[in-house]
Coordinates of C-alpha atoms in Angstrom, one line a residue:
M186 CA 14.3 -8.9 -10.9
A187 CA 11.1 -10.4 -9.7
V188 CA 8.7 -9.0 -12.3
L189 CA 6.4 -11.8 -13.7
Q190 CA 5.4 -11.6 -17.3
R191 CA 1.7 -12.3 -18.3
G192 CA 2.0 -16.1 -18.5
A193 CA 4.1 -16.5 -15.4
L194 CA 1.9 -14.1 -13.5
N195 CA -1.3 -16.1 -14.4
S196 CA 0.4 -19.3 -13.3
F197 CA 1.5 -17.8 -10.0
L198 CA -2.1 -16.5 -9.4
K199 CA -3.6 -19.9 -10.1
E200 CA -1.0 -21.8 -8.0
P201 CA 1.1 -19.5 -5.7
T202 CA 4.4 -21.1 -4.7
G203 CA 6.7 -20.4 -1.8
R204 CA 9.4 -19.0 -4.2
Y205 CA 8.9 -15.5 -2.8
R206 CA 8.9 -14.6 0.9
V207 CA 7.2 -11.2 0.2
V208 CA 4.3 -10.7 -2.2
V209 CA 3.1 -7.2 -2.8
V210 CA -0.3 -6.8 -4.5
F211 CA -1.0 -3.3 -5.7
G212 CA -3.0 -1.1 -8.1
P213 CA -5.9 1.3 -8.4
D214 CA -8.6 -1.3 -8.1
R215 CA -8.7 -2.0 -4.4
G216 CA -11.4 -4.7 -4.8
L217 CA -9.1 -6.7 -7.2
V218 CA -6.1 -6.0 -4.9
S219 CA -8.0 -7.5 -2.0
E220 CA -9.3 -10.4 -4.0
R221 CA -5.9 -11.4 -5.4
A222 CA -4.1 -11.0 -2.1
T223 CA -6.7 -13.2 -0.3
S224 CA -6.4 -15.8 -3.1
I225 CA -2.6 -15.8 -3.0
L226 CA -2.7 -16.2 0.8
S227 CA -5.1 -19.1 0.6
G228 CA -2.9 -20.8 -2.1
L229 CA 0.3 -20.4 -0.1
Q230 CA -1.4 -21.8 2.9
Q231 CA -2.6 -24.8 1.0
S232 CA 0.8 -25.5 -0.6
A233 CA 2.4 -25.3 2.9
G234 CA -0.3 -27.6 4.4
S235 CA -1.6 -24.9 6.7
G236 CA -5.3 -24.3 7.0
S237 CA -6.8 -20.8 6.7
D238 CA -8.6 -21.3 10.0
D239 CA -5.3 -21.8 12.0
P240 CA -5.3 -18.9 14.4
F241 CA -1.6 -19.3 15.2
G242 CA -0.4 -19.4 11.6
L243 CA -1.9 -16.2 10.4
T244 CA -1.4 -12.6 11.5
R245 CA -3.2 -9.7 10.1
I246 CA -1.7 -6.2 10.3
A247 CA -3.4 -2.9 9.3
G248 CA -1.6 0.2 7.9
E249 CA -2.3 2.1 11.2
D250 CA -0.5 -0.6 13.1
L251 CA 2.6 -0.1 11.0
N252 CA 2.5 3.6 11.6
S253 CA 2.1 3.3 15.4
D254 CA 4.6 0.5 15.7
P255 CA 7.3 0.6 12.9
D256 CA 8.9 -2.6 14.3
R257 CA 5.7 -4.6 14.2
L258 CA 6.2 -6.2 10.8
A259 CA 9.8 -7.3 11.5
N260 CA 8.9 -8.7 14.9
E261 CA 6.0 -10.7 13.5
A262 CA 8.2 -12.0 10.5
Y263 CA 11.0 -13.2 12.7
T264 CA 8.9 -14.8 15.4
I265 CA 9.3 -18.5 15.6
S266 CA 6.1 -20.5 15.4
L267 CA 5.2 -22.3 18.7
F268 CA 3.8 -25.3 16.9
G269 CA 6.2 -25.4 13.9
G270 CA 5.3 -24.9 10.2
A271 CA 4.9 -21.9 8.1
R272 CA 3.5 -18.6 9.3
F273 CA 1.6 -16.1 7.2
I274 CA 1.4 -12.3 7.6
H275 CA -1.3 -10.5 5.8
V276 CA -0.7 -6.7 5.7
R277 CA -3.3 -4.2 4.5
A278 CA -0.9 -1.4 4.1
H279 CA -3.3 1.3 2.8
G280 CA -2.3 4.5 4.6
A281 CA 1.0 3.0 5.9
R282 CA 4.1 5.2 5.9
N283 CA 7.7 4.3 5.4
L284 CA 7.0 0.9 3.9
P285 CA 10.4 0.7 2.2
D286 CA 12.2 1.1 5.5
Q287 CA 10.0 -1.6 7.1
V288 CA 10.2 -4.2 4.3
S289 CA 13.8 -3.7 3.2
P290 CA 15.3 -5.7 6.1
L291 CA 13.0 -8.6 5.4
L292 CA 14.3 -8.7 1.8
K293 CA 18.0 -8.5 2.9
N294 CA 17.5 -11.2 5.5
P295 CA 14.3 -13.2 4.6
P296 CA 12.5 -15.0 7.4
E297 CA 12.9 -18.7 7.2
D298 CA 9.3 -19.7 7.9
A299 CA 7.2 -16.7 7.3
F300 CA 5.4 -15.4 4.1
I301 CA 4.3 -11.7 4.0
I302 CA 1.4 -10.8 1.7
I303 CA 1.0 -7.0 1.4
E304 CA -1.9 -5.1 0.0
A305 CA -0.6 -1.8 -1.2
G306 CA -2.3 1.2 -2.9
D307 CA -1.7 2.4 -6.5
L308 CA 2.1 2.3 -6.6
K309 CA 3.3 4.3 -9.6
K310 CA 6.2 3.1 -11.6
G311 CA 9.5 4.4 -10.1
T312 CA 8.1 4.8 -6.5
A313 CA 10.6 3.7 -3.8
F314 CA 8.6 0.8 -2.5
R315 CA 7.8 -0.6 -6.0
K316 CA 11.4 -0.4 -7.1
L317 CA 12.5 -2.1 -3.9
V318 CA 10.2 -5.0 -4.4
E319 CA 10.8 -5.4 -8.1
K320 CA 14.6 -5.5 -7.7
S321 CA 14.6 -8.1 -5.0
D322 CA 14.8 -11.9 -5.7
E323 CA 12.9 -12.5 -2.5
A324 CA 9.8 -10.6 -3.5
V325 CA 7.3 -10.3 -6.3
A326 CA 5.0 -7.4 -7.3
I327 CA 1.5 -8.3 -8.5
P328 CA -0.2 -5.4 -10.4
C329 CA -4.0 -5.0 -10.4
Y330 CA -5.5 -2.7 -13.0
A331 CA -9.1 -2.0 -13.7
D332 CA -11.0 -4.8 -15.3
D333 CA -11.4 -4.7 -19.1
N334 CA -14.2 -6.4 -21.0
A335 CA -12.4 -9.8 -21.2
S336 CA -11.6 -10.0 -17.4
L337 CA -15.1 -8.9 -16.5
N338 CA -16.4 -11.7 -18.8
E339 CA -14.3 -14.1 -16.8
V340 CA -15.7 -12.9 -13.5
V341 CA -19.3 -13.3 -14.9
N342 CA -18.5 -16.8 -16.1
E343 CA -17.0 -17.8 -12.7
E344 CA -20.1 -16.5 -10.8
I345 CA -22.8 -18.0 -13.0
A346 CA -21.0 -21.3 -13.2
A347 CA -20.8 -21.4 -9.3
F348 CA -24.6 -21.0 -9.2
G349 CA -25.2 -23.4 -12.1
L350 CA -26.9 -20.7 -14.2
S351 CA -26.8 -19.6 -17.8
I352 CA -27.1 -16.1 -19.1
T353 CA -28.5 -14.7 -22.4
K354 CA -26.3 -12.7 -24.7
D355 CA -28.4 -9.5 -24.2
A356 CA -28.3 -9.9 -20.5
R357 CA -24.5 -10.3 -20.5
L358 CA -24.0 -7.3 -22.6
R359 CA -26.2 -5.1 -20.4
L360 CA -24.5 -6.5 -17.3
L361 CA -21.0 -5.8 -18.6
S362 CA -22.0 -2.3 -19.5
Q363 CA -22.8 -1.7 -15.8
L364 CA -19.7 -3.3 -14.3
G365 CA -16.1 -2.2 -13.8
G366 CA -13.9 0.0 -11.6
D367 CA -13.8 -2.2 -8.6
R368 CA -13.5 -6.0 -8.7
L369 CA -15.3 -6.8 -5.5
A370 CA -18.1 -4.4 -6.3
S371 CA -18.5 -6.0 -9.7
R372 CA -18.5 -9.6 -8.2
G373 CA -21.0 -8.5 -5.6
E374 CA -23.4 -7.2 -8.3
I375 CA -23.0 -10.4 -10.3
E376 CA -23.6 -12.6 -7.2
K377 CA -26.7 -10.5 -6.3
L378 CA -28.0 -11.1 -9.8
C379 CA -27.4 -14.9 -9.6
L380 CA -29.3 -15.1 -6.3
F381 CA -32.1 -13.1 -7.9
A382 CA -32.4 -15.5 -10.8
A383 CA -31.4 -18.7 -9.0
E384 CA -34.9 -20.4 -9.1
K385 CA -35.2 -19.7 -12.9
G386 CA -32.0 -21.4 -13.8
S387 CA -31.1 -18.6 -16.3
I388 CA -30.5 -14.9 -16.4
D389 CA -32.1 -12.7 -19.0
E390 CA -32.0 -9.0 -19.7
E391 CA -35.2 -8.3 -17.7
D392 CA -33.5 -9.7 -14.6
V393 CA -30.5 -7.3 -15.0
I394 CA -32.9 -4.3 -15.5
A395 CA -35.1 -5.3 -12.6
L396 CA -32.3 -5.8 -10.1
S397 CA -30.0 -2.9 -11.1
G398 CA -32.8 -0.3 -11.2
D399 CA -31.6 0.4 -14.7
S400 CA -34.5 2.7 -15.6
S401 CA -32.5 5.7 -14.3
V402 CA -29.5 4.6 -16.4
L403 CA -31.7 4.3 -19.5
S404 CA -33.2 7.8 -18.9
A405 CA -29.7 9.3 -18.5
D406 CA -28.7 7.6 -21.7
A407 CA -31.7 8.9 -23.5
L408 CA -30.9 12.5 -22.3
S409 CA -27.3 12.3 -23.4
D410 CA -28.0 10.6 -26.7
A411 CA -30.7 13.1 -27.6
A412 CA -28.4 16.0 -26.8
A413 CA -25.4 14.6 -28.6
L414 CA -27.5 13.9 -31.7
G415 CA -29.3 17.2 -31.6
Q416 CA -32.7 15.5 -31.3
M417 CA -34.5 18.4 -29.6
P418 CA -38.0 16.9 -29.4
A419 CA -36.7 13.7 -27.8
L420 CA -34.5 15.8 -25.5
M421 CA -37.4 18.0 -24.4
D422 CA -39.5 15.0 -23.7
A423 CA -36.8 13.4 -21.6
L424 CA -36.3 16.6 -19.7
A425 CA -40.0 16.9 -19.0
R426 CA -40.0 13.3 -17.6
M427 CA -37.0 14.2 -15.4
D428 CA -38.8 17.3 -14.2
A429 CA -41.9 15.2 -13.4
G430 CA -39.8 13.1 -11.0
S431 CA -39.0 10.0 -13.1
L432 CA -35.3 10.7 -12.7
S433 CA -33.2 12.7 -10.3
P434 CA -30.9 15.3 -11.9
A435 CA -28.4 14.4 -9.1
T436 CA -28.3 10.9 -10.5
A437 CA -28.6 11.8 -14.2
G438 CA -26.0 14.6 -14.3
P439 CA -22.9 12.4 -13.4
Q440 CA -24.1 9.6 -15.7
I441 CA -24.5 12.0 -18.7
L442 CA -21.1 13.5 -17.9
R443 CA -19.6 10.0 -18.0
N444 CA -21.3 9.3 -21.3
F445 CA -19.7 12.4 -22.9
Q446 CA -16.3 11.6 -21.3
V447 CA -16.5 8.1 -23.0
L448 CA -17.6 9.9 -26.3
H449 CA -14.6 12.2 -25.9
K450 CA -12.2 9.3 -25.4
A451 CA -13.6 7.5 -28.4
R452 CA -13.4 10.6 -30.7
I453 CA -9.7 11.0 -29.9
M454 CA -9.1 7.5 -31.2
V455 CA -11.2 8.2 -34.3
E456 CA -9.1 11.3 -35.0
Q457 CA -6.0 9.1 -34.6
G458 CA -7.3 7.0 -37.5
V459 CA -9.1 4.1 -35.8
P460 CA -12.4 3.3 -37.5
A461 CA -15.5 4.4 -35.5
G462 CA -17.1 1.0 -35.5
Q463 CA -13.9 -0.6 -34.1
V464 CA -13.6 2.1 -31.4
V465 CA -17.2 1.6 -30.3
D466 CA -16.8 -2.2 -30.1
R467 CA -13.6 -1.9 -28.0
M468 CA -14.6 0.8 -25.5
T469 CA -14.2 0.1 -21.8
P470 CA -16.6 -0.1 -20.0
P471 CA -18.4 -1.6 -23.0
I472 CA -21.2 0.4 -24.6
F473 CA -24.5 -1.3 -24.4
F474 CA -25.2 -2.9 -27.8
K475 CA -28.5 -1.1 -28.3
R476 CA -26.7 2.3 -28.1
K477 CA -23.8 1.5 -30.4
D478 CA -25.4 2.9 -33.6
A479 CA -26.3 6.1 -31.8
V480 CA -22.8 6.5 -30.5
K481 CA -21.3 5.9 -33.9
K482 CA -23.5 8.7 -35.3
Q483 CA -22.4 11.0 -32.4
L484 CA -18.8 10.3 -33.3
A485 CA -19.4 11.6 -36.8
L486 CA -21.1 14.8 -35.5
W487 CA -18.5 15.8 -32.8
S488 CA -14.9 16.7 -32.8
V489 CA -12.6 16.6 -29.8
A490 CA -12.5 20.4 -29.6
R491 CA -16.3 20.6 -29.6
L492 CA -16.6 17.8 -27.0
D493 CA -14.1 19.7 -24.8
R494 CA -16.6 22.6 -24.7
A495 CA -19.5 20.3 -24.2
L496 CA -17.7 18.6 -21.2
G497 CA -17.1 22.1 -19.8
L498 CA -20.8 22.9 -20.0
L499 CA -21.8 19.6 -18.3
S500 CA -19.2 19.9 -15.6
D501 CA -20.4 23.3 -14.7
A502 CA -24.0 22.1 -14.7
V503 CA -23.3 19.2 -12.5
L504 CA -21.4 21.4 -10.0
K505 CA -24.3 24.0 -10.0
S506 CA -26.8 21.3 -9.6
R507 CA -25.1 20.2 -6.4
Q508 CA -24.8 23.7 -5.1
Q509 CA -28.3 24.7 -6.0
Q510 CA -30.4 21.6 -5.7
G511 CA -33.7 23.5 -6.2
L512 CA -32.4 24.5 -9.7
A513 CA -30.7 21.3 -10.6
T514 CA -33.1 20.3 -13.4
A515 CA -32.8 23.8 -14.9
H516 CA -29.0 23.9 -14.8
L517 CA -28.7 20.4 -16.4
G518 CA -31.4 21.1 -18.9
D519 CA -29.9 24.3 -20.0
A520 CA -26.5 22.6 -20.6
L521 CA -28.1 19.8 -22.6
I522 CA -30.2 22.1 -24.7
R523 CA -27.1 24.2 -25.6
I524 CA -25.3 20.9 -26.5
A525 CA -28.2 19.8 -28.7
G526 CA -28.3 23.1 -30.4
N527 CA -24.6 22.8 -31.3
A528 CA -25.2 19.2 -32.6
R529 CA -28.1 20.5 -34.8
R530 CA -25.9 23.3 -36.3
R531 CA -23.3 20.6 -37.1

């Protein structure tokens, strides 16, 4: 069964070998799927002595092509190269149907001089295509899950090293708190930051704030923290600033909802016996270090059941804000004031 454990998987990603004729890269993070598939393709080409700019050695197939021509993959895989050498087929299979039927013949009768790299979607454990690949000695499945704090740190290190830059601790913490979800999007944000600070030689916290437009994030954090802590004067001040136009409720609402979802997840862990400080330090995406004390206090104030109700209020407010944009501030403000009142009673 071609399922690589962590050490073997890391080795394969660093130096892909021709051991497997079919490589399937899958997972919910499409950016990471694309990045790993491209890296594996490049590594296989190098090990085979084939350049990535060889137009005759590389074929790209989209999911729609497989749907309109079910024999396309097999025809490409078994085509003999006119100039000899290995051939590579890069399949972006998002939206493709009947992948098991199209790939199964290639696993039973592997092509002699072709390698197939397939970008798939989020293949759940037990799905027909994933089971087919994992049970074959001719194929390997490479999972791509959302980046955690450690993997995001590696991406940051890679990009700033490529630009010959350094980054302060505060800047790194703030940057990490804003990344995650999609590897390519995260890498793009880091690269943009590196270009912004290239002439300085180092990245500090002010650079991250300036480039990311982080004032809206800070205002949303101020709103959610004030509500969750029951700090009514601070909440009313923040709402007034939002009403004055410093922050759009359409932007603030989803951010505040995400903050309470993170708080809900953290409180579940606390109620399972994990110390609050440990939970806050390990949250993904990481909580910005200047908010950690406030979040710890919130964890002491709220139970999972009460956070369920708060999330219901916020979800309704975000929905109504979209439906009635002229009353968006009123809907969001009403939900936050009610939440703050509950926190004060606690």
